[in-house]
XYZ file of C-alpha atoms in Angstrom:
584
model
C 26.579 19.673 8.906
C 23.819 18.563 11.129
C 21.467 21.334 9.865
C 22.162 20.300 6.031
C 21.261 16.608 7.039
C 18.118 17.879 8.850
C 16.927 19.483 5.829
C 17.919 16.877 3.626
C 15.215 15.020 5.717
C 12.824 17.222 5.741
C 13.050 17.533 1.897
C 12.575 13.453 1.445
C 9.675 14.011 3.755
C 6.470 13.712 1.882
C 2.911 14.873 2.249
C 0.603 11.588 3.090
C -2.783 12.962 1.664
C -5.910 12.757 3.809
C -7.743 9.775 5.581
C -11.093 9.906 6.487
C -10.331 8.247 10.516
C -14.340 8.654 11.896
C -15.736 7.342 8.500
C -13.065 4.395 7.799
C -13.729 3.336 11.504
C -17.388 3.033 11.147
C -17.230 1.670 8.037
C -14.779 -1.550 8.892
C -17.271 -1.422 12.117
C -20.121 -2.058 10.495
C -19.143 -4.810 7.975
C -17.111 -6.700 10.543
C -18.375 -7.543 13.529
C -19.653 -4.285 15.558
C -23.152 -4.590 13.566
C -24.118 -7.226 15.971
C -21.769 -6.445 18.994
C -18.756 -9.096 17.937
C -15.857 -7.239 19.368
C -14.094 -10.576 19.033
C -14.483 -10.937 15.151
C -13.294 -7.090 14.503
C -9.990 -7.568 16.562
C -9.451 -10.698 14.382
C -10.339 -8.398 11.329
C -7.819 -5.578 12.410
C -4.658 -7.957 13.315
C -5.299 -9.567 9.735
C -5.294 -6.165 8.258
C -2.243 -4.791 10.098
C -0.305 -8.395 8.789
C -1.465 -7.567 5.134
C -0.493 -3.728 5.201
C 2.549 -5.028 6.178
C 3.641 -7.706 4.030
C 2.433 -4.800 0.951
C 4.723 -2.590 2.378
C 7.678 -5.235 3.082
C 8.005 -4.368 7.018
C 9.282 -6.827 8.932
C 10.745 -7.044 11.995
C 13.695 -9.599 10.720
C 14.260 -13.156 11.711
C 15.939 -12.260 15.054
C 12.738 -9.801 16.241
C 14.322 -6.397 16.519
C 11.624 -3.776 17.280
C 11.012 -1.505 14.570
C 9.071 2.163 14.145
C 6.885 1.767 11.430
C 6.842 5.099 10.890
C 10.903 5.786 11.451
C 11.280 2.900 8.471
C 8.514 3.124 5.873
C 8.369 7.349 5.221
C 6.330 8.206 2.558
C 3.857 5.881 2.328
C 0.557 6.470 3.208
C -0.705 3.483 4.678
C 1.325 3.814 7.602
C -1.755 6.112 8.693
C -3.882 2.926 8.231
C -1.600 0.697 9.656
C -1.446 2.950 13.186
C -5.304 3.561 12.765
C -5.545 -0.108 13.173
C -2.967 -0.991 16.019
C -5.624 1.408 18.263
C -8.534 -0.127 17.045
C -6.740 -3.324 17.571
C -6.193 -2.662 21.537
C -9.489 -0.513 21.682
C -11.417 -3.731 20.749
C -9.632 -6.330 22.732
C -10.256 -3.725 26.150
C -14.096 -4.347 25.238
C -14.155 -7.756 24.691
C -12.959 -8.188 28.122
C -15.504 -5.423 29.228
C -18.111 -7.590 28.086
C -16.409 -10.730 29.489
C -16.636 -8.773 33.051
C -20.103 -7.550 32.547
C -21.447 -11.038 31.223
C -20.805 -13.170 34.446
C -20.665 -16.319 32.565
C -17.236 -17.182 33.448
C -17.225 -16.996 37.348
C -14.005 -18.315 37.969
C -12.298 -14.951 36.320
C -10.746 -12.903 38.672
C -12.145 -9.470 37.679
C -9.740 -7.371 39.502
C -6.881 -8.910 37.243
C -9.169 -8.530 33.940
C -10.062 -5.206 35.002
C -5.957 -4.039 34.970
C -5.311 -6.007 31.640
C -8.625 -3.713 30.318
C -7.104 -0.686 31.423
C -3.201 -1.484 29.870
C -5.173 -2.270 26.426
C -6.838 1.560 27.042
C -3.443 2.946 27.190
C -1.882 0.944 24.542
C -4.895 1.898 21.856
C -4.492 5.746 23.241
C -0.007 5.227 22.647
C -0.573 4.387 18.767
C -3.705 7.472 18.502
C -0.866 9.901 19.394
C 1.698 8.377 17.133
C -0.873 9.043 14.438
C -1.744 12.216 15.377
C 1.895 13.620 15.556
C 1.943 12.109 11.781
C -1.230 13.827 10.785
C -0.242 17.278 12.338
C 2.879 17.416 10.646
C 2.506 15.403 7.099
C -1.405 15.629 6.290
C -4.318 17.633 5.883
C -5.875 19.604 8.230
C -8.700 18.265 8.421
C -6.983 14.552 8.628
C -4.995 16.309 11.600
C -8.308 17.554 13.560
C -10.002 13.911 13.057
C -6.616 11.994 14.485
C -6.779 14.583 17.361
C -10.484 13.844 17.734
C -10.073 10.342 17.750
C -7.347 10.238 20.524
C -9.639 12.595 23.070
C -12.078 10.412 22.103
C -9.730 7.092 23.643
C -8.963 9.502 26.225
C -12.597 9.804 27.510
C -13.033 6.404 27.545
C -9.938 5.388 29.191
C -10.729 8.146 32.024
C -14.463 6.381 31.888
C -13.591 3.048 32.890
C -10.655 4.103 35.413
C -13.690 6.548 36.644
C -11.784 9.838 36.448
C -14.912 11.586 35.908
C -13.634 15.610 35.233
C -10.791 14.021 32.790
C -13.093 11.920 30.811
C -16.039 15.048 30.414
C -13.002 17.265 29.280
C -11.906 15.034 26.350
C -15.667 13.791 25.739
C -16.112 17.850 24.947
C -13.283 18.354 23.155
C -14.028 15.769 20.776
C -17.534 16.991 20.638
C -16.069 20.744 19.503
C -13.787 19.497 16.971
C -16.660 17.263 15.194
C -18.959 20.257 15.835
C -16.509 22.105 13.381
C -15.978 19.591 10.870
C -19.627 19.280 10.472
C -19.329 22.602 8.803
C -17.019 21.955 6.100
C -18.717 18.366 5.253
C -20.803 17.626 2.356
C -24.561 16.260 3.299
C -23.532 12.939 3.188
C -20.747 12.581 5.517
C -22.527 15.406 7.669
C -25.270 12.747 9.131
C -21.981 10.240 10.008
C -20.647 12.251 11.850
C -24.201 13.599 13.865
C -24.830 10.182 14.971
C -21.278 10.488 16.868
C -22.057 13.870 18.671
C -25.613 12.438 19.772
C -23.340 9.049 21.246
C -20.745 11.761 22.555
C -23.851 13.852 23.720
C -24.933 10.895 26.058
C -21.673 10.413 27.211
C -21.137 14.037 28.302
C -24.240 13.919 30.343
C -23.661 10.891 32.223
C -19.262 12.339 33.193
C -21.237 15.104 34.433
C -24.183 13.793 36.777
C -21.367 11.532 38.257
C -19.556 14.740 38.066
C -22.040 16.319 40.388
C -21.932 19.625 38.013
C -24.503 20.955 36.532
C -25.874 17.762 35.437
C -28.769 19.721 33.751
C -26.899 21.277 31.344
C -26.938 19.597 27.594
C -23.470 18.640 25.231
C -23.751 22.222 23.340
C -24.180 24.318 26.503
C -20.676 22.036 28.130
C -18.592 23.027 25.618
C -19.279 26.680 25.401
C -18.218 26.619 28.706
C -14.983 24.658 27.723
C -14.309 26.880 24.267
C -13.477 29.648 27.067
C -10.921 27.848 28.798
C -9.724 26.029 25.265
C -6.221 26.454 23.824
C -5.847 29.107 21.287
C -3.833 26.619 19.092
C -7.232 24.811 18.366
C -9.015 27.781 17.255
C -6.168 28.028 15.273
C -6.250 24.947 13.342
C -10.333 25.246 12.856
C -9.888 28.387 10.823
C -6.453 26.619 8.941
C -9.218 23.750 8.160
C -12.256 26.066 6.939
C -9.382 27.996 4.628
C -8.311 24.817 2.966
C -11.466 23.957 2.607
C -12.645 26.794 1.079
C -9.530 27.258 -1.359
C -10.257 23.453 -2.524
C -14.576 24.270 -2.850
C -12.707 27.090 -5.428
C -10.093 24.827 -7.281
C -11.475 21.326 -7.050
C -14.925 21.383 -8.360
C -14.435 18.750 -11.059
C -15.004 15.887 -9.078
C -18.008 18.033 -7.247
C -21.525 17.128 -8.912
C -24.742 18.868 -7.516
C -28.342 18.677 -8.575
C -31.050 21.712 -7.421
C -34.215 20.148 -6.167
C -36.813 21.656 -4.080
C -34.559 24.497 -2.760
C -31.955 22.457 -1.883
C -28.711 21.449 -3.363
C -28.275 17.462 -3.384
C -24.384 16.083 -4.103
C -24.349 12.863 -5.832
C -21.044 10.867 -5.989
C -21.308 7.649 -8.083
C -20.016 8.416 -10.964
C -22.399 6.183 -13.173
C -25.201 8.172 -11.901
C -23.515 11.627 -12.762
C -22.779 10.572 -16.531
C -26.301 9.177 -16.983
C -27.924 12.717 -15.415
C -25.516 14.680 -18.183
C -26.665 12.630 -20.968
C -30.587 12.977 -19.804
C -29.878 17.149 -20.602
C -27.953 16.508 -23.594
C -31.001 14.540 -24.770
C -33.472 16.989 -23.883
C -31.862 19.380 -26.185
C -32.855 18.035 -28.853
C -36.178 17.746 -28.322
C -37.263 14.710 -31.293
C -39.974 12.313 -30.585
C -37.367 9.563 -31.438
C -35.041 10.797 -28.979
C -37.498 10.022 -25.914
C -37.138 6.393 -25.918
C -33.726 6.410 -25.569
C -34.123 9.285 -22.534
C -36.756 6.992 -20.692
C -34.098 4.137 -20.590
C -31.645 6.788 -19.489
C -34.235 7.348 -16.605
C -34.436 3.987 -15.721
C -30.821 3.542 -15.159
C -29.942 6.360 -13.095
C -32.967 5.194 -10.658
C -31.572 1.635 -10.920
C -28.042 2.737 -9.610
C -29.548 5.456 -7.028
C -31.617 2.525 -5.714
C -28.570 0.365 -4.947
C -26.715 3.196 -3.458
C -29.877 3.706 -1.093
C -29.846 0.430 -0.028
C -26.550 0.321 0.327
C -26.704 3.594 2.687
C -26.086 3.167 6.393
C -27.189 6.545 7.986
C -30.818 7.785 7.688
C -29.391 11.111 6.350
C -27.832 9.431 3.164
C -31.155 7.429 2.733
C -32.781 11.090 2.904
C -30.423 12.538 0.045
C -31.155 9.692 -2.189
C -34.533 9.284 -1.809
C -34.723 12.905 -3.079
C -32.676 12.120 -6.291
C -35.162 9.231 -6.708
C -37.519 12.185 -6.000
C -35.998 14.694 -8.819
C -35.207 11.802 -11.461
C -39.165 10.783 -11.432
C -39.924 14.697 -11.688
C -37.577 15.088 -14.656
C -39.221 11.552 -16.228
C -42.932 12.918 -15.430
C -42.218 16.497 -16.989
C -40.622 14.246 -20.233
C -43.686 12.487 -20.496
C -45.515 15.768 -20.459
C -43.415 17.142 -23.395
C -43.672 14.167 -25.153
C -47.620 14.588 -24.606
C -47.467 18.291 -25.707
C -45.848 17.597 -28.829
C -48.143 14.575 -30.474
C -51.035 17.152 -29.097
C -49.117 19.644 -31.396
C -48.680 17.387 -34.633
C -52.190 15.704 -34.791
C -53.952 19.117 -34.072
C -51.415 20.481 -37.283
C -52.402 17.610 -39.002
C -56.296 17.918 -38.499
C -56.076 21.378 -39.448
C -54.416 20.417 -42.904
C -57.195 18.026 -43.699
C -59.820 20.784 -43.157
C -61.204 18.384 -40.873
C -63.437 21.492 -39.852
C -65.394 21.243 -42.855
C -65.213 17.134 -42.994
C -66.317 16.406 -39.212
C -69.743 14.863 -41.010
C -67.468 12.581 -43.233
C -64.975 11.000 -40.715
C -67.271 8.254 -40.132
C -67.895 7.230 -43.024
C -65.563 4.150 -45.150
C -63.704 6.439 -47.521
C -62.685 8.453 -44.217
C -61.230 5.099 -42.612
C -59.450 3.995 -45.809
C -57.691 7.424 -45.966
C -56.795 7.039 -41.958
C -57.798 10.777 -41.089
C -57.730 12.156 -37.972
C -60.636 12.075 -35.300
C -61.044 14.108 -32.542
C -61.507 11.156 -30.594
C -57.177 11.182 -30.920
C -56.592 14.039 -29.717
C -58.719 13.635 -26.719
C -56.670 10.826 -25.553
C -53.567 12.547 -25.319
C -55.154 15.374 -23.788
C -56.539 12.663 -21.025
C -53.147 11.906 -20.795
C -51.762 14.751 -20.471
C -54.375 15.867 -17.165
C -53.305 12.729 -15.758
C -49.923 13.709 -15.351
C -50.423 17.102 -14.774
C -52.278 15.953 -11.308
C -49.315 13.283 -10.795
C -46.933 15.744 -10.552
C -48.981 18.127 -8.773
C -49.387 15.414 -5.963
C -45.969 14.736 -5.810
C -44.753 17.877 -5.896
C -46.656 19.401 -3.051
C -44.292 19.556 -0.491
C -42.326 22.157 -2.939
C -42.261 25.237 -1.801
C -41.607 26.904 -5.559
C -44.934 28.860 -6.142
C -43.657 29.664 -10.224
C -44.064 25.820 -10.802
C -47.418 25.553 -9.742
C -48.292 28.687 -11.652
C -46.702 27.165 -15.033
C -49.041 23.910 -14.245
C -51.908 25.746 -13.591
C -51.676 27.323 -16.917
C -50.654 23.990 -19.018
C -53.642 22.635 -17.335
C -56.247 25.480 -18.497
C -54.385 24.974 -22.216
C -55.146 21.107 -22.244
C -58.890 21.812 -20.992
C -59.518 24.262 -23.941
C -58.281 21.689 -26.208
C -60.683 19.099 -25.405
C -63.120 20.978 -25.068
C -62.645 22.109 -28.482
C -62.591 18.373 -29.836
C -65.244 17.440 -27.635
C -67.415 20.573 -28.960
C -66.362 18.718 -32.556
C -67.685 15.088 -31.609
C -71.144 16.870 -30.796
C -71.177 18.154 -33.819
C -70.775 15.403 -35.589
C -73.409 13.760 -33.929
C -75.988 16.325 -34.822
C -76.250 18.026 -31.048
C -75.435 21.269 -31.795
C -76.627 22.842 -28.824
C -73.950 21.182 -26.971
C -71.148 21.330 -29.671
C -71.996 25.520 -29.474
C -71.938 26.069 -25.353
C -68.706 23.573 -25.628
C -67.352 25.902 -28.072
C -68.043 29.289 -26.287
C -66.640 27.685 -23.348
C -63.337 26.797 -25.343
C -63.274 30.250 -25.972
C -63.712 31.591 -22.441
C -60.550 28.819 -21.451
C -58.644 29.960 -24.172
C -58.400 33.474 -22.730
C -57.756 33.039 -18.971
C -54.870 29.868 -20.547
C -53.396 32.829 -22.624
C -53.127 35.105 -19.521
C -51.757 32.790 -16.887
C -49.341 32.316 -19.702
C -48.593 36.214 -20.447
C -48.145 36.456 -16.131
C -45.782 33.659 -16.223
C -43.686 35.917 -18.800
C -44.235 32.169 -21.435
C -45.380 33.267 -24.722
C -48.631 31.709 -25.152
C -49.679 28.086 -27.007
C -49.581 28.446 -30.627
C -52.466 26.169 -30.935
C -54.987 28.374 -29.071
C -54.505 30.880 -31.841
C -54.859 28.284 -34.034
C -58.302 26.676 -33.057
C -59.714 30.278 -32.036
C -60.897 31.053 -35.962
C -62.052 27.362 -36.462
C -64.570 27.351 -33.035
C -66.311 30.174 -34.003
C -66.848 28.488 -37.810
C -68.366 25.760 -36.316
C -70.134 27.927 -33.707
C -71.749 29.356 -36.676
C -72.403 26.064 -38.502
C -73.931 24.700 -35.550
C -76.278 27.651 -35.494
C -77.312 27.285 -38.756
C -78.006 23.678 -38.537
C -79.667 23.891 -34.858
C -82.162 26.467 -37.096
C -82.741 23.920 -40.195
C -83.143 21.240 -37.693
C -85.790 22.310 -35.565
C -87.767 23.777 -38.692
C -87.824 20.245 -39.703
C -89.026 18.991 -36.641
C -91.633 21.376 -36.596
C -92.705 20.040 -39.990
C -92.927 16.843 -38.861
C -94.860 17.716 -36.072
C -98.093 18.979 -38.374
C -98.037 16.287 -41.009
C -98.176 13.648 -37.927
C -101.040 16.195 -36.239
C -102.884 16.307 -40.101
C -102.687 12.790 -40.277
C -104.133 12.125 -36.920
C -107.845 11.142 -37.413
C -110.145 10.915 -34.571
C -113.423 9.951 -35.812
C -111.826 6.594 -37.289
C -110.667 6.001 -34.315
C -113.303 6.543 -32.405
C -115.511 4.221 -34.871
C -112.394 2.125 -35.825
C -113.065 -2.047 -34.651
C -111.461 -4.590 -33.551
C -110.853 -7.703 -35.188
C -111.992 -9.793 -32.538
C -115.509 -8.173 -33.545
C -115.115 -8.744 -37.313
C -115.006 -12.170 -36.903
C -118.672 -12.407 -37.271
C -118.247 -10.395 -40.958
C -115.156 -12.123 -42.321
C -116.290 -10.716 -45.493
C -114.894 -7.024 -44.533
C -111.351 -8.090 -43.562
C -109.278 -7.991 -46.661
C -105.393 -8.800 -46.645
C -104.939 -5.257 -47.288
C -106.967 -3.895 -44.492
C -105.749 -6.399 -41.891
C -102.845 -4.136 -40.186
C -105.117 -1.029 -40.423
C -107.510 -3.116 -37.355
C -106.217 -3.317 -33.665
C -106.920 -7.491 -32.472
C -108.577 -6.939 -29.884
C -109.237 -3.960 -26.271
C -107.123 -5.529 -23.880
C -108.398 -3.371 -21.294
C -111.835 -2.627 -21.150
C -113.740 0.616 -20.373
C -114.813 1.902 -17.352
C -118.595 1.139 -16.791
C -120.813 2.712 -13.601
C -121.865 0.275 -11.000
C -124.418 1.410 -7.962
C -122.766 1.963 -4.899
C -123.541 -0.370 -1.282
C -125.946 1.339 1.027
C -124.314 2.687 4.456
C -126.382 1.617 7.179
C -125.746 4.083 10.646
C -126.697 2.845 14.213
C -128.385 5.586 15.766
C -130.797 3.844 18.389
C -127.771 2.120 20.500
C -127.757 5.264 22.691
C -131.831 4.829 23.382
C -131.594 0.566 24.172
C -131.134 -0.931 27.882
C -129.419 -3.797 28.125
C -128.947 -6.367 30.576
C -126.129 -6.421 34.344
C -123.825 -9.100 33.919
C -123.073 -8.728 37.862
C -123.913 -11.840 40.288
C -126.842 -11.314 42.533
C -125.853 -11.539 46.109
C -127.165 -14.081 48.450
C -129.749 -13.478 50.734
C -130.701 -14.967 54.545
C -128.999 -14.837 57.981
C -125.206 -16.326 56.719
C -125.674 -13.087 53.702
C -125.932 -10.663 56.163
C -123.030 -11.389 58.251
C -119.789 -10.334 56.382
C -117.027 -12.145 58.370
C -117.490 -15.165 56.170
C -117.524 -13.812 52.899
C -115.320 -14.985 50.610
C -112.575 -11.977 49.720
């Protein structure tokens, strides 16, 4: 009978699901108090949590208290886990704010002995409800749940041996927390990875300083500790880390619905709001279809998915979460750049189709002219602009792009960037033309032809079948190389034309003999109204006349003259002689 009401039991036993302990700490941490070192405010926070799990799950303890399990009277519930999760952080918080009350010295009237013992009881109470929820988690949870209760107890466990200064005790638990962390890293996705670094660098710390005080190898580092403690660890735990990596692995296999990853630079980036995700869908269901009407709606579809990945970075509290999105942001401009580009490519495509059509080859004289504007024809002066355009971003997302380390995608730019400089120089070769320089409208057009060849190549080694439009414009450059041949001839025959009726027309005698009319004025009778522009007014600058140069006048006889001593004679007499009084 008792064995049929045991299993009865253990069939109205139900599995609790998973909690998240490390990242459901940190996060009520954060937001309540531990951002600015308020242990006070969080243990307000977690008794007024523990009051409203209860009152949702009707637990009370009666009118006449009678102490109740939680766990022996609500079954199957799953906030029970929260509920115990709390009680410890509960106790764990109130033992620090009287650690800081100790370490302050404000109040010196304290006896710190007594506050010291009530520090220690909260210790053990916080580390009595971790094992409560452990037991839970081992037998009605996850595995993974299990291994983070378990961590989270060693975890109270080193600190309670690091206040009562049990130095061995406290490195042992420090490490075993480390090596259960160390294995959940593992099985994390990238976001919850960085959470829980930041705890094995704090743990990492910790070690270090159990083990100076230690006086054991206080030069070792966290990693090198517990390799030496895996040795002398249970089997049991090795155990549950490869029960933990199976589960995880058999859910990676079943549950990938709710599993969204993007590949960007040679990494695979997770995203998790599900606004994002159903925007990113719709931006490749859009670029099937590939209409110039269906881009404006695909920007705007751009713009909201960096909107919301925006919020979620700000949002972020670890640095490796701020990493992740930034890289979305990263892959979400790429995808709107390389839209752009398309969008470029194809009104490059239609006005080129279009100016073929109009034999705009054999009307690139006419498109300036009235009739021309009235009929709105295409100018090369069009297409340029887009092809400007389209080198601009070509260079944008080269720059931005440069920490890729995807050689192919520099290749395809490479050769979309040769294309686009054989198209203008095609139109530009056509302007020239137009404006009667063929010289420059041919070597433009040669050159077209050279960047025509190595764009089809880099195409052909990029296994992309080459531009259409290349093939295209290849037949109409050399018709206007020819034209602009032919018309390069005609017009420097005419110059040189020109040149001998202006030389046959030059007279140089009437020039010579021609007058002014500043000298006429004497003979007004020659100057006729017809003759009048025919005379210059007047020589404004005069001609050159000789004048005789100034003589140069040499002194020769300075050498042969004698000229005077400016010295002062000396004085003669009896007082000359004598030298003691001379003056010095």
């Amino acid at each position: 009978m008792q064995q049929m009401e045991e299993e009865e039991l253990q069939e109205q036993l139900q599995n609790l699901g998973s909690l998240f302990v490390f990242q459901k700490i940190r996060e009520t941490q954060r937001n309540y108090g531990l951002q600015h070192g308020d242990y006070q405010r969080y243990r307000t926070y977690c008794y007024n949590k523990i009051n409203k799990l209860r009152h949702q799950m009707q637990f009370t303890h009666g009118k006449r208290f009678q102490k109740k399990v939680i766990q022996d009277v609500v079954k199957n519930d799953p906030r029970v886990l929260q509920v115990l999760l709390y009680q410890a952080e509960k106790n764990w918080a109130h033992a620090m704010t009287l650690k800081q009350l100790i370490n302050s010295g404000v109040n010196k009237k304290i006896n710190k002995r007594q506050v010291k013992v009530y520090l220690v009881k909260k210790f053990k109470r916080a580390i009595q409800y971790s094992k409560q929820l452990t037991t839970i988690c081992e037998q009605r949870t996850e595995k993974r749940t299990s291994l983070e209760s378990e961590a989270y107890n060693w975890y109270l466990q080193g600190l309670y041996h690091f206040e009562t200064e049990k130095w061995e005790k406290a490195l042992e638990s420090f490490a075993k927390c480390y090596t259960i962390y160390e294995q959940i890293i593992k099985v994390c996705d990238q976001f919850s990875s960085g959470v829980y670094q930041e705890r094995l660098e704090q743990l990492n710390q910790q070690i270090r300083y159990c083990n100076a005080k230690a006086k054991k190898l206080a030069t070792l580092s966290a990693d090198e500790l517990t390799k030496m403690l895996k040795d002398q660890s249970d089997p049991i735990m090795i155990a549950k880390f490869e029960e933990m990596l199976e589960e995880q692995r058999q859910a990676k296999m079943t549950q990938q619905q709710g599993a969204f990853e993007i590949e960007y630079q040679d990494s695979k980036l997770p995203i998790k709001n599900e606004k994002v995700v159903k925007l990113i869908l719709k931006i490749q269901e859009s670029k099937l279809i590939g209409d110039l009407d269906s881009f404006t709606t695909l920007f705007s579809l751009f713009d909201e998915a960096s909107k919301y990945v925006k919020i979620d970075k700000d949002q972020s509290t670890s640095e490796q979460e701020k990493e992740i999105h930034s890289k979305v942001l990263g892959y979400i401009n790429y995808q709107r750049q390389s839209a752009t580009l398309d969008r470029n490519e194809m009104h490059i495509k239609q006005y080129t189709e279009k100016f073929i059509k109009e034999d705009g080859v054999n009307n690139l004289q006419n498109l300036q002219t009235k009739k021309a504007l009235k009929l709105k024809l295409t100018t090369p002066q069009e297409i340029i602009k887009y092809c400007d355009n389209y080198s601009q971003i070509l260079r944008q997302i080269m720059d931005e792009e440069r920490f890729n380390k995807d050689i192919t995608l520099f290749k395809i730019l490479d050769a979309k960037e040769f294309f686009c400089k054989a198209l203008r120089c095609f139109f530009v070769g056509c302007l020239y033309f137009t404006n009667e320089k063929y010289r420059e409208a041919y070597s433009l057009l040669k050159y077209h032809d050279d960047l025509s060849r190595i764009a089809d190549r880099k195409y052909i080694e990029n296994k992309l079948e080459p531009h259409s439009l290349l093939k295209l414009l290849l037949p109409l450059s050399t018709q206007i190389q020819n034209k602009s041949k032919l018309n390069g001839l005609k017009l420097q025959q005419d110059q040189v034309k020109t040149i001998g009726q202006e030389i046959q027309n030059i007279g140089l005698e009437d020039k010579q003999n021609q007058k002014t009319l500043f000298e006429l004025l004497d003979s007004p009778e020659q100057i006729t109204l017809d003759n009048v522009l025919s005379y210059k007014p007047a020589d404004l600058i005069s001609l050159m006349q000789p004048i005789p140069p100034k003589p140069i006048q040499l002194d020769i006889a300075h050498s042969y003259l004698t000229y005077p001593t400016l010295e002062e004679p000396k004085k003669g007499g009896f007082w000359g002689k004598l030298n003691i009084f001379k003056k010095q």
